[in-house]
Coordinates of C-alpha atoms and ligand atoms in Angstrom, one line a residue:
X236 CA 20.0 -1.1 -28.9
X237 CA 16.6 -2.6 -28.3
X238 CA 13.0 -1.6 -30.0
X239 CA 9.9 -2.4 -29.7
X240 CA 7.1 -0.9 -31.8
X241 CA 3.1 -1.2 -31.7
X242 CA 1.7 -0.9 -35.3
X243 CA -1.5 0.6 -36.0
X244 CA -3.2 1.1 -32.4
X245 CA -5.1 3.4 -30.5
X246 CA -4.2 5.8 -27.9
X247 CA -7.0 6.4 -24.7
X248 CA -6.5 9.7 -23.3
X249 CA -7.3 11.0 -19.7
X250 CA -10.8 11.8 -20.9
X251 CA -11.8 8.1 -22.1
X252 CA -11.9 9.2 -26.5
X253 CA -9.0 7.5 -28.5
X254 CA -6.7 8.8 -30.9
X255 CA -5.1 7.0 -33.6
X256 CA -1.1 6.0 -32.6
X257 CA 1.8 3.4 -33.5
X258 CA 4.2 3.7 -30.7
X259 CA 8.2 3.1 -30.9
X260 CA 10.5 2.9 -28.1
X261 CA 14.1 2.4 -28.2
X262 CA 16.2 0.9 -25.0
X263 CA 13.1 1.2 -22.4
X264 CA 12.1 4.6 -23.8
X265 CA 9.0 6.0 -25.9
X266 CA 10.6 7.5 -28.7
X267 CA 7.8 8.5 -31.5
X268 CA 4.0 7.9 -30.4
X269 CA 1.2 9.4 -33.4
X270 CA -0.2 8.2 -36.7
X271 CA 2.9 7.9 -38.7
X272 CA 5.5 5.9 -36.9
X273 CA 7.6 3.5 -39.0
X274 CA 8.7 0.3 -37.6
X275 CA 12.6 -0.6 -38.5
X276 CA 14.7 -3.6 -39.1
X277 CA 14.8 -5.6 -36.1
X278 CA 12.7 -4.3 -34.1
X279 CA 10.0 -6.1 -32.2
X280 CA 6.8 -5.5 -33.5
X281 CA 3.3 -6.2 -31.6
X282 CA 0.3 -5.7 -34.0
X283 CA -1.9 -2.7 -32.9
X284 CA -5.0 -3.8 -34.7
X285 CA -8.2 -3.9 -32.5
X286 CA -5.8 -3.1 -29.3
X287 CA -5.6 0.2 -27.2
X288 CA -2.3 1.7 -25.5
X289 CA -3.0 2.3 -22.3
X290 CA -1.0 3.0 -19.4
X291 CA 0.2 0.2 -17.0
X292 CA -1.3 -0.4 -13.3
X293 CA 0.2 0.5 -10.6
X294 CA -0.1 -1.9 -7.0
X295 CA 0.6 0.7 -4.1
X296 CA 0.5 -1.6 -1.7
X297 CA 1.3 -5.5 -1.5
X298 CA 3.0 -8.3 -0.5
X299 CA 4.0 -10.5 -3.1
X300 CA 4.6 -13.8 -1.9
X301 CA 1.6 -14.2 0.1
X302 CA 0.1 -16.0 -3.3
X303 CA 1.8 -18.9 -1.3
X304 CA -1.0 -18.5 1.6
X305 CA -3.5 -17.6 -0.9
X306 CA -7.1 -19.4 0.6
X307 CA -4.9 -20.4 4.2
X308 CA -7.1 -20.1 7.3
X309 CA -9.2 -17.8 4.6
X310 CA -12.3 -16.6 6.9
X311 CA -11.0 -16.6 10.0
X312 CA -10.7 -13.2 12.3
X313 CA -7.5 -11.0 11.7
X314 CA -5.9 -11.6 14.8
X315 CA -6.7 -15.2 14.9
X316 CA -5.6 -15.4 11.5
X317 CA -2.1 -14.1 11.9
X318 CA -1.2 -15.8 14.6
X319 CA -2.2 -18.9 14.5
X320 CA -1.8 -19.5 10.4
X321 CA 0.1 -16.5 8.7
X322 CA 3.0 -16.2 10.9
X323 CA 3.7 -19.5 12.2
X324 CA 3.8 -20.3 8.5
X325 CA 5.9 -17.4 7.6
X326 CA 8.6 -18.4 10.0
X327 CA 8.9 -21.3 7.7
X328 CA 9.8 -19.3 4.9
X329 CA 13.1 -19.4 2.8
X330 CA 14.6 -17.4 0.1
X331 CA 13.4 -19.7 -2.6
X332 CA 9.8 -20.0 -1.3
X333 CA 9.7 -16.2 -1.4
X334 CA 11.5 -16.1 -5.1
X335 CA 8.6 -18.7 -6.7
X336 CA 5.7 -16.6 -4.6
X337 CA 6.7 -13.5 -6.0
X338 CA 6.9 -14.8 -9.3
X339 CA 3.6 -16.5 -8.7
X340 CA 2.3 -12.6 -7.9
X341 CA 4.3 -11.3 -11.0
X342 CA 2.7 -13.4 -13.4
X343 CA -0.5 -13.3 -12.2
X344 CA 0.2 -9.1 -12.1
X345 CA 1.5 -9.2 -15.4
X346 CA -1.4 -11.1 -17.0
X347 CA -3.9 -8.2 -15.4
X348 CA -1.6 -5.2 -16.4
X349 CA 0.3 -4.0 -13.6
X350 CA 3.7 -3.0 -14.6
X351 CA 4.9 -1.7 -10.6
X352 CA 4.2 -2.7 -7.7
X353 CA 5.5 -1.4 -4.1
X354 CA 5.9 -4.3 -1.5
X355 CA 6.9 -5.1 1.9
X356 CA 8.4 -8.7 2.3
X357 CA 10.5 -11.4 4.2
X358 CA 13.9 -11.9 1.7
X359 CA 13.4 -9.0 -0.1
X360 CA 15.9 -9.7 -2.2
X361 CA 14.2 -12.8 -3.4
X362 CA 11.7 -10.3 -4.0
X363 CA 14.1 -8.0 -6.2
X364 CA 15.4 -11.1 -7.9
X365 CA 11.6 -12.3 -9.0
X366 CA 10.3 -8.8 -10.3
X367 CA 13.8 -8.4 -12.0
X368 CA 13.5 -12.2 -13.5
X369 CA 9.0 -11.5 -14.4
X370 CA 10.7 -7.5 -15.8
X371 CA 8.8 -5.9 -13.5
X372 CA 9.4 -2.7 -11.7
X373 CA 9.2 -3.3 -7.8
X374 CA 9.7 -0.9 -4.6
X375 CA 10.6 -3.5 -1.9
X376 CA 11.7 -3.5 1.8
X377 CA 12.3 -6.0 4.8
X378 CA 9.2 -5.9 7.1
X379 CA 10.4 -4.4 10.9
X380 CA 8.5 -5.6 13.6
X381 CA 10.2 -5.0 17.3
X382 CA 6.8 -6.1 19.1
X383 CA 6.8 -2.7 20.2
X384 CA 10.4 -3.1 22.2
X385 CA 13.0 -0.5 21.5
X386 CA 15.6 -3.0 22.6
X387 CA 14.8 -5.4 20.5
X388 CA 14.4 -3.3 17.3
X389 CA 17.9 -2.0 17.9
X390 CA 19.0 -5.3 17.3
X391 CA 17.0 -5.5 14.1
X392 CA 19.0 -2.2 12.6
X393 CA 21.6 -4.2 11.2
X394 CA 19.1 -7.0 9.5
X395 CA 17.6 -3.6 7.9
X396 CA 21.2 -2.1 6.8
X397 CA 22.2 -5.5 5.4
X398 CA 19.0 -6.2 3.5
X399 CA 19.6 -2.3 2.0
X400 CA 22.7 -4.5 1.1
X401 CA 21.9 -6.6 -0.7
X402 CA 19.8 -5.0 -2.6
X403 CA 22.2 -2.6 -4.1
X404 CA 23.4 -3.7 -6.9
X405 CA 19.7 -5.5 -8.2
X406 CA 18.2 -4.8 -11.4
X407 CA 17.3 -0.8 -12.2
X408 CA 13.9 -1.6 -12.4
X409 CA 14.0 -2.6 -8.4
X410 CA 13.7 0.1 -5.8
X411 CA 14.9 -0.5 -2.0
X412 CA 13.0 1.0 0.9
X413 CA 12.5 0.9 4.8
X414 CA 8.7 -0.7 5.6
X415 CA 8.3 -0.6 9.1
X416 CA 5.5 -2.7 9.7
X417 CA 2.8 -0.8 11.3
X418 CA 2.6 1.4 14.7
X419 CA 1.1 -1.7 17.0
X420 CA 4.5 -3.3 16.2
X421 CA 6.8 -1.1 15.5
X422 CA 8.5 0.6 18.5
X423 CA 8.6 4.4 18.6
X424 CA 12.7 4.2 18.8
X425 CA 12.4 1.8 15.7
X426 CA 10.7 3.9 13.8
X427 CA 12.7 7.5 14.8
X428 CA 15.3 5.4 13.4
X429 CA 14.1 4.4 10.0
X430 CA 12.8 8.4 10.0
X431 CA 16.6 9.3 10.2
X432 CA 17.9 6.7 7.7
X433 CA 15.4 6.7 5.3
X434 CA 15.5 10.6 5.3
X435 CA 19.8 10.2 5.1
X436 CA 19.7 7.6 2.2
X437 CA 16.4 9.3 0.1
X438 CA 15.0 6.3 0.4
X439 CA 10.8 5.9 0.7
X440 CA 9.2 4.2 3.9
X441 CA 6.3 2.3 2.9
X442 CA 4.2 1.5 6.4
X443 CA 0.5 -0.3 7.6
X444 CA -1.3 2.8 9.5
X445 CA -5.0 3.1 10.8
X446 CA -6.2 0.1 9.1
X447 CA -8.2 -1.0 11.9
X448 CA -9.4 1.3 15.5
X449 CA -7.2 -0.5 17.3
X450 CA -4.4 1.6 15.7
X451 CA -6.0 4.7 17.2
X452 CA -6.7 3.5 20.4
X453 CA -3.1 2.5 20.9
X454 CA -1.1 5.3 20.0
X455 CA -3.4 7.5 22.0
X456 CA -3.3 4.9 25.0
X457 CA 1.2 5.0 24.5
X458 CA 1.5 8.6 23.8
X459 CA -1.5 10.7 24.1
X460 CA -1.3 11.7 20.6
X461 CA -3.4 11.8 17.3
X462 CA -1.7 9.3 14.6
X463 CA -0.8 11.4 12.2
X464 CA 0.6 13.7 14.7
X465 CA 2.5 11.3 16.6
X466 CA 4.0 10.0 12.7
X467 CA 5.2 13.6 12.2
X468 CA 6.6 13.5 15.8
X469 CA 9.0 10.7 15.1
X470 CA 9.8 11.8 11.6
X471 CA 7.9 9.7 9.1
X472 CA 4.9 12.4 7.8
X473 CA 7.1 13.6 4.5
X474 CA 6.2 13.0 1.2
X475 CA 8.8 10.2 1.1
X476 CA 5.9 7.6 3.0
X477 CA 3.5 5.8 1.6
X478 CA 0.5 5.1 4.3
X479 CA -1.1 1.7 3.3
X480 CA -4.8 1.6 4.3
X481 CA -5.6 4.7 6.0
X482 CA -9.3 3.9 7.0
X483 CA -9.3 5.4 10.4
X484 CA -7.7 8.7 9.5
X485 CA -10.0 11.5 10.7
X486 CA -10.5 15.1 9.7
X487 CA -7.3 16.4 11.4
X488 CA -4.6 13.7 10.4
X489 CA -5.9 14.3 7.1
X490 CA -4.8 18.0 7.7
X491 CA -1.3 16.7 8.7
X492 CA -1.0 13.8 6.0
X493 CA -2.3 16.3 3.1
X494 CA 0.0 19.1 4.2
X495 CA 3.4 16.6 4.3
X496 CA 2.4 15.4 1.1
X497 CA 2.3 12.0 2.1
X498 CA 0.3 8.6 -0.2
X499 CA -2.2 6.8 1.0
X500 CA -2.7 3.4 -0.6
X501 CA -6.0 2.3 -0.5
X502 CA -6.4 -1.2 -0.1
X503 CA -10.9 -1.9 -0.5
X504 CA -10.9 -5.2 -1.3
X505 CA -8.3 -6.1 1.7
X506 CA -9.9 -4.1 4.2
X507 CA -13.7 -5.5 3.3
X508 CA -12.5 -9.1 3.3
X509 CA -10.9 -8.3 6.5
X510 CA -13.8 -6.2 8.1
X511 CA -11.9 -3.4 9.3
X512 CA -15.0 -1.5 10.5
X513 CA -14.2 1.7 7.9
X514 CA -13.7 3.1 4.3
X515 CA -10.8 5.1 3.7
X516 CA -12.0 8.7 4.0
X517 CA -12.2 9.6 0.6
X518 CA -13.8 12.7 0.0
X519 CA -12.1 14.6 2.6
X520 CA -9.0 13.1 1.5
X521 CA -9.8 14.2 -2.0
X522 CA -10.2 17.9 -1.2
X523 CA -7.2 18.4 1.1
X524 CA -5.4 17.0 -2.8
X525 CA -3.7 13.9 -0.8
X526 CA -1.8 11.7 -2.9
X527 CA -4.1 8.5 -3.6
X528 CA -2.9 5.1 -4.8
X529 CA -4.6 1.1 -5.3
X530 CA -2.7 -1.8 -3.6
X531 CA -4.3 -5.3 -3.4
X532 CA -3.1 -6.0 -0.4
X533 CA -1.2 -9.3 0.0
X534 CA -2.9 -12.6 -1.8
X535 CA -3.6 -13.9 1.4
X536 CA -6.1 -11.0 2.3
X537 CA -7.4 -9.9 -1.1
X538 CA -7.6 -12.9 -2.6
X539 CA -6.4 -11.7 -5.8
X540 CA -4.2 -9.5 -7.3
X541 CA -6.0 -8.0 -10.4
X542 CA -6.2 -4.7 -10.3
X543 CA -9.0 -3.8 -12.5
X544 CA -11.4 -6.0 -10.1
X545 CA -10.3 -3.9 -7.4
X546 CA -10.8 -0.2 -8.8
X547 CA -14.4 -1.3 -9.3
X548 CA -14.8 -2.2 -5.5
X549 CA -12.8 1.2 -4.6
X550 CA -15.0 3.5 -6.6
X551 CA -18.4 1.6 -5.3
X552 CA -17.4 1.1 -1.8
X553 CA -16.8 5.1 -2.3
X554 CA -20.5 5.5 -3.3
X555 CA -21.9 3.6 -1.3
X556 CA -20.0 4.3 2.5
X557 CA -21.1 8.2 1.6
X558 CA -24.5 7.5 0.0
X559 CA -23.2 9.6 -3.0
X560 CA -22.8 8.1 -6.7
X561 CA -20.7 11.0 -7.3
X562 CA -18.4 9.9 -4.4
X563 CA -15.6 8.4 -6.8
X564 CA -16.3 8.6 -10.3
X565 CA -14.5 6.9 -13.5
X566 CA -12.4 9.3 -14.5
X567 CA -10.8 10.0 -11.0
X568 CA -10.6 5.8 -10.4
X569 CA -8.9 5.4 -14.0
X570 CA -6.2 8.3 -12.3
X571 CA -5.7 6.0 -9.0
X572 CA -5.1 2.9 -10.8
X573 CA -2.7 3.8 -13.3
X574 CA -0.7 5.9 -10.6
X575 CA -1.6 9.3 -11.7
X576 CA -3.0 10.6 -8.6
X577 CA 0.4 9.4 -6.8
X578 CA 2.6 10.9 -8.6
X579 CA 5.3 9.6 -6.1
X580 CA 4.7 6.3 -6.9
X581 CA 6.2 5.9 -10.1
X582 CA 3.8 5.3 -12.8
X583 CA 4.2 7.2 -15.9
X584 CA 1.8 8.3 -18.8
X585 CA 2.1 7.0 -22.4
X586 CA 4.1 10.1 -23.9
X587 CA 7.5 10.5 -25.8
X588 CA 10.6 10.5 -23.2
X589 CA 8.6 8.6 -20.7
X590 CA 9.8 4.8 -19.8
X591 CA 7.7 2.3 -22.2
X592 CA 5.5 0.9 -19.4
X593 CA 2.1 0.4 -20.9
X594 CA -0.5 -2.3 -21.7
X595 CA -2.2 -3.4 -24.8
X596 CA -6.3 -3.5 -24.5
X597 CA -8.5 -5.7 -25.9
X598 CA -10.6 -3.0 -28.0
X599 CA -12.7 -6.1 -29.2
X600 CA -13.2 -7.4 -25.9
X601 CA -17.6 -7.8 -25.0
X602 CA -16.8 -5.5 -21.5
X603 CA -14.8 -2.9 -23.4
X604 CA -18.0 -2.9 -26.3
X605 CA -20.4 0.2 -26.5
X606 CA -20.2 2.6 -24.0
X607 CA -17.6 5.4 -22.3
X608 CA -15.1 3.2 -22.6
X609 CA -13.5 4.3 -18.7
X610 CA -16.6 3.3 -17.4
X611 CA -16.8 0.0 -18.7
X612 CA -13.1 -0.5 -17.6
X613 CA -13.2 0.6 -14.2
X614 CA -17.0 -0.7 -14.0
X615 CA -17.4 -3.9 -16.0
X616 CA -13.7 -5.0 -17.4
X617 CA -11.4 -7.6 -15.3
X618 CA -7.6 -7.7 -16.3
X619 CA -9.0 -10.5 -18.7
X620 CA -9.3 -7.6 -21.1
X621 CA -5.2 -7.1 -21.0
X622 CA -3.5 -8.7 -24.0
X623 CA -0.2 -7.3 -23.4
X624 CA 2.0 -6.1 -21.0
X625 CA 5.2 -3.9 -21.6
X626 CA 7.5 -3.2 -19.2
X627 CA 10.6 -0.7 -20.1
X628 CA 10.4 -2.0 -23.2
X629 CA 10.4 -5.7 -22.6
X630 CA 7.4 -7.5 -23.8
X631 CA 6.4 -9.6 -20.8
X632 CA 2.9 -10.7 -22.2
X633 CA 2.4 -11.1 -25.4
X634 CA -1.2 -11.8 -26.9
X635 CA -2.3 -13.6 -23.4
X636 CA 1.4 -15.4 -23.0
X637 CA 3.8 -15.0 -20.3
X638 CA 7.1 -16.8 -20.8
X639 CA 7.5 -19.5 -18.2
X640 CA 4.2 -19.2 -16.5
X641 CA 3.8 -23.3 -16.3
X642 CA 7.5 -23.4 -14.6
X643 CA 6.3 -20.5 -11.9
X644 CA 3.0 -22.4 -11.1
X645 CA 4.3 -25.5 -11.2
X646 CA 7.2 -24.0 -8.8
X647 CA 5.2 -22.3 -6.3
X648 CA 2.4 -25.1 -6.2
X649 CA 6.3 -27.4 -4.8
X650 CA 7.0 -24.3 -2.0
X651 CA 3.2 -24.2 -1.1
X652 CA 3.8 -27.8 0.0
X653 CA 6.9 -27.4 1.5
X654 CA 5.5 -24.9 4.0
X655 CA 2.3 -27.6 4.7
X656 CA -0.3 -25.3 2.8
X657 CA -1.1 -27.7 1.0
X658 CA -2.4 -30.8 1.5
Ligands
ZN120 ZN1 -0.4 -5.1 4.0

């Protein structure tokens, strides 16, 4: 048996007040949260004082070892991008580079608060062995890309099957899924295939759609179709997918994406460093009750990974694309970060019998001073405001340190070279 407890804390609620709490948890699990907690023999203690429990982040959408392409080709257009830095550098990539990436990602994730993230990656079980290794909770997948030809992607079904492999027996906290990489390059045989498997196995399909206009254009142009309508065609509009990006959705995929119960992952800071032309469609989104979620977006395209940066740009962005400061307030950005308003994501609330995912806050920290204190996180804190980071238990920061972070830097900094990022 294994237990942690938190002495002498705060609780935040939904609402943004506190309430006095110690929490215990015993083997991953909160077992006793409230004033009058007791800590026993053996257990490992973190000291409450001056610190708030708060739930962990949640990254809906990401991919991990990018951090080794962080700043690579940096400003230059999407396309041009991709092809002449990303992939030809990506086709480079081994098993190792994509281990000391990730764990590049989870540190820099753990030091800001996220205790899950959902990514689609090259190796994915260098992936699963990296989150499992940081103590994370992961959802990963090997990318599909067919270029659009059904031939070839049936001759990418067994790479998928195997990677599903591999990842069976990887640590609890690890997830497999399909993640077809987008409808531009994914062929429509492809992906009626991963419909059908995914749907056979349980398993969730995490997918780029209607990041830029391009996407639209297309699957009108190949089928005639509207894009959410043409996804529920081949099978992938179910409450299983997760829709990273989402900007171009109009009124009546919204109908269609709302109605199979589908997430969107919102990805702001990605899609204004990339200039994707659009906002994700928010308010309509919001009243049709679609499942909403934060991702980063890879390193490469972000360029960080800090979550509480981003849910300041995702609520603003909000206000200002509809000329409403209502458009996304605190309370409702607080939800989307911390996975409450995806409830298929995975994140959990701090409450007895839920997994001990949570962070620690810096009560005394100058952005988390006077004020509602969900405004100032969501408006004015960074993850510099995290002091600890709990995952399942497992202490992974503790008071600002993560275990092995010099090793990881020093580690990745070696692949980065390896794969001529770096000078
Ligand atoms: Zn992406």
């Amino acid at each position: 048996m294994s237990a942690l407890t938190v002495r002498g804390a705060r609780l935040l609620q939904p609402d943004g007040t506190l309430v006095e709490a110690s929490l215990r948890a015993v083997d991953g699990i909160i077992t006793e949260l409230g004033p009058d907690v007791g800590t026993e023999a053996g257990d490992d203690v973190l000291d409450g004082a001056a610190r708030i429990i708060a739930p962990g982040f949640v990254n809906a959408h990401t991919h991990a070892a990018m951090t080794l392409f962080r700043g690579y080709g940096g400003d230059l257009p999407l396309m041009e991008w991709l092809e002449q830095k990303i992939w030809p550098a990506e086709a480079r990539l081994d098993a190792d580079d994509v281990y000391w990436g990730t764990r590049l990602a989870c540190c820099e994730v753990v030091r800001s608060g996220t205790v899950r993230f959902w990514d689609m990656y090259w190796q994915p079980a260098a992936v699963a062995r990296a989150a499992e290794d940081a103590g994370l909770r992961a959802t990963v997948g090997l990318p599909l890309l067919d270029g659009l030809d059904a031939a070839k992607g049936a001759a990418l079904r067994a790479d998928a099957l195997r990677s599903l492999e591999e990842l069976e027996d990887c640590s609890p906290l690890v997830t497999p899924s399909f993640t077809p990489h987008g409808t531009y390059t994914v062929s429509e045989a492809s992906l009626a295939w991963i419909a059908e498997e995914s749907s056979r196995r349980g398993l969730a399909v995490q997918i780029h759609f209607l990041e830029i206009e391009d996407e639209v254009v297309g699957i009108r142009e190949r089928t005639g179709e509207a894009p959410a309508a043409f996804l529920e065609r081949v099978g992938l509009l179910n409450d299983r997918t997760v829709l990273a990006h989402g900007c171009w959705l109009d009124e009546a995929d919204l109908d269609l994406v709302a109605a199979a119960g589908c997430t969107v992952a919102m990805n702001p800071v990605s899609n204004l460093k990339l200039a994707v032309g659009r906002a994700f469609p928010y308010a309509p989104a919001r009243r049709r009750g679609v499942a909403v979620a934060l991702g980063t977006d890879g390193a490469s395209s972000n360029n960080g990974l800090d979550l509480l940066q981003d849910v300041k740009v995702m609520s603003i962005f909000q206000k200002y694309v509809d000329d409403d400061t209502t458009a996304l307030p605190a309370t409702e950005a607080w939800g989307i970060v911390t996975g409450a308003a995806a409830p298929r994501l995975g994140g959990t609330p701090v409450e007895v019998g839920a997994p001990a995912d949570f962070v620690l806050l810096r009560a005394d920290a100058p952005e988390l001073g006077p004020g509602h204190l969900l405004d100032n996180l969501v408006f004015a804190a960074s993850g510099h405001v995290v002091a600890s980071t709990v995952v399942a238990g497992r202490v992974l920061m503790r008071e600002g340190i993560v275990d092995g972070q010099e090793e990881v830097v020093a580690r990745a900094r070696e692949r980065a070279h390896r794969l001529g990022i770096l000078d």
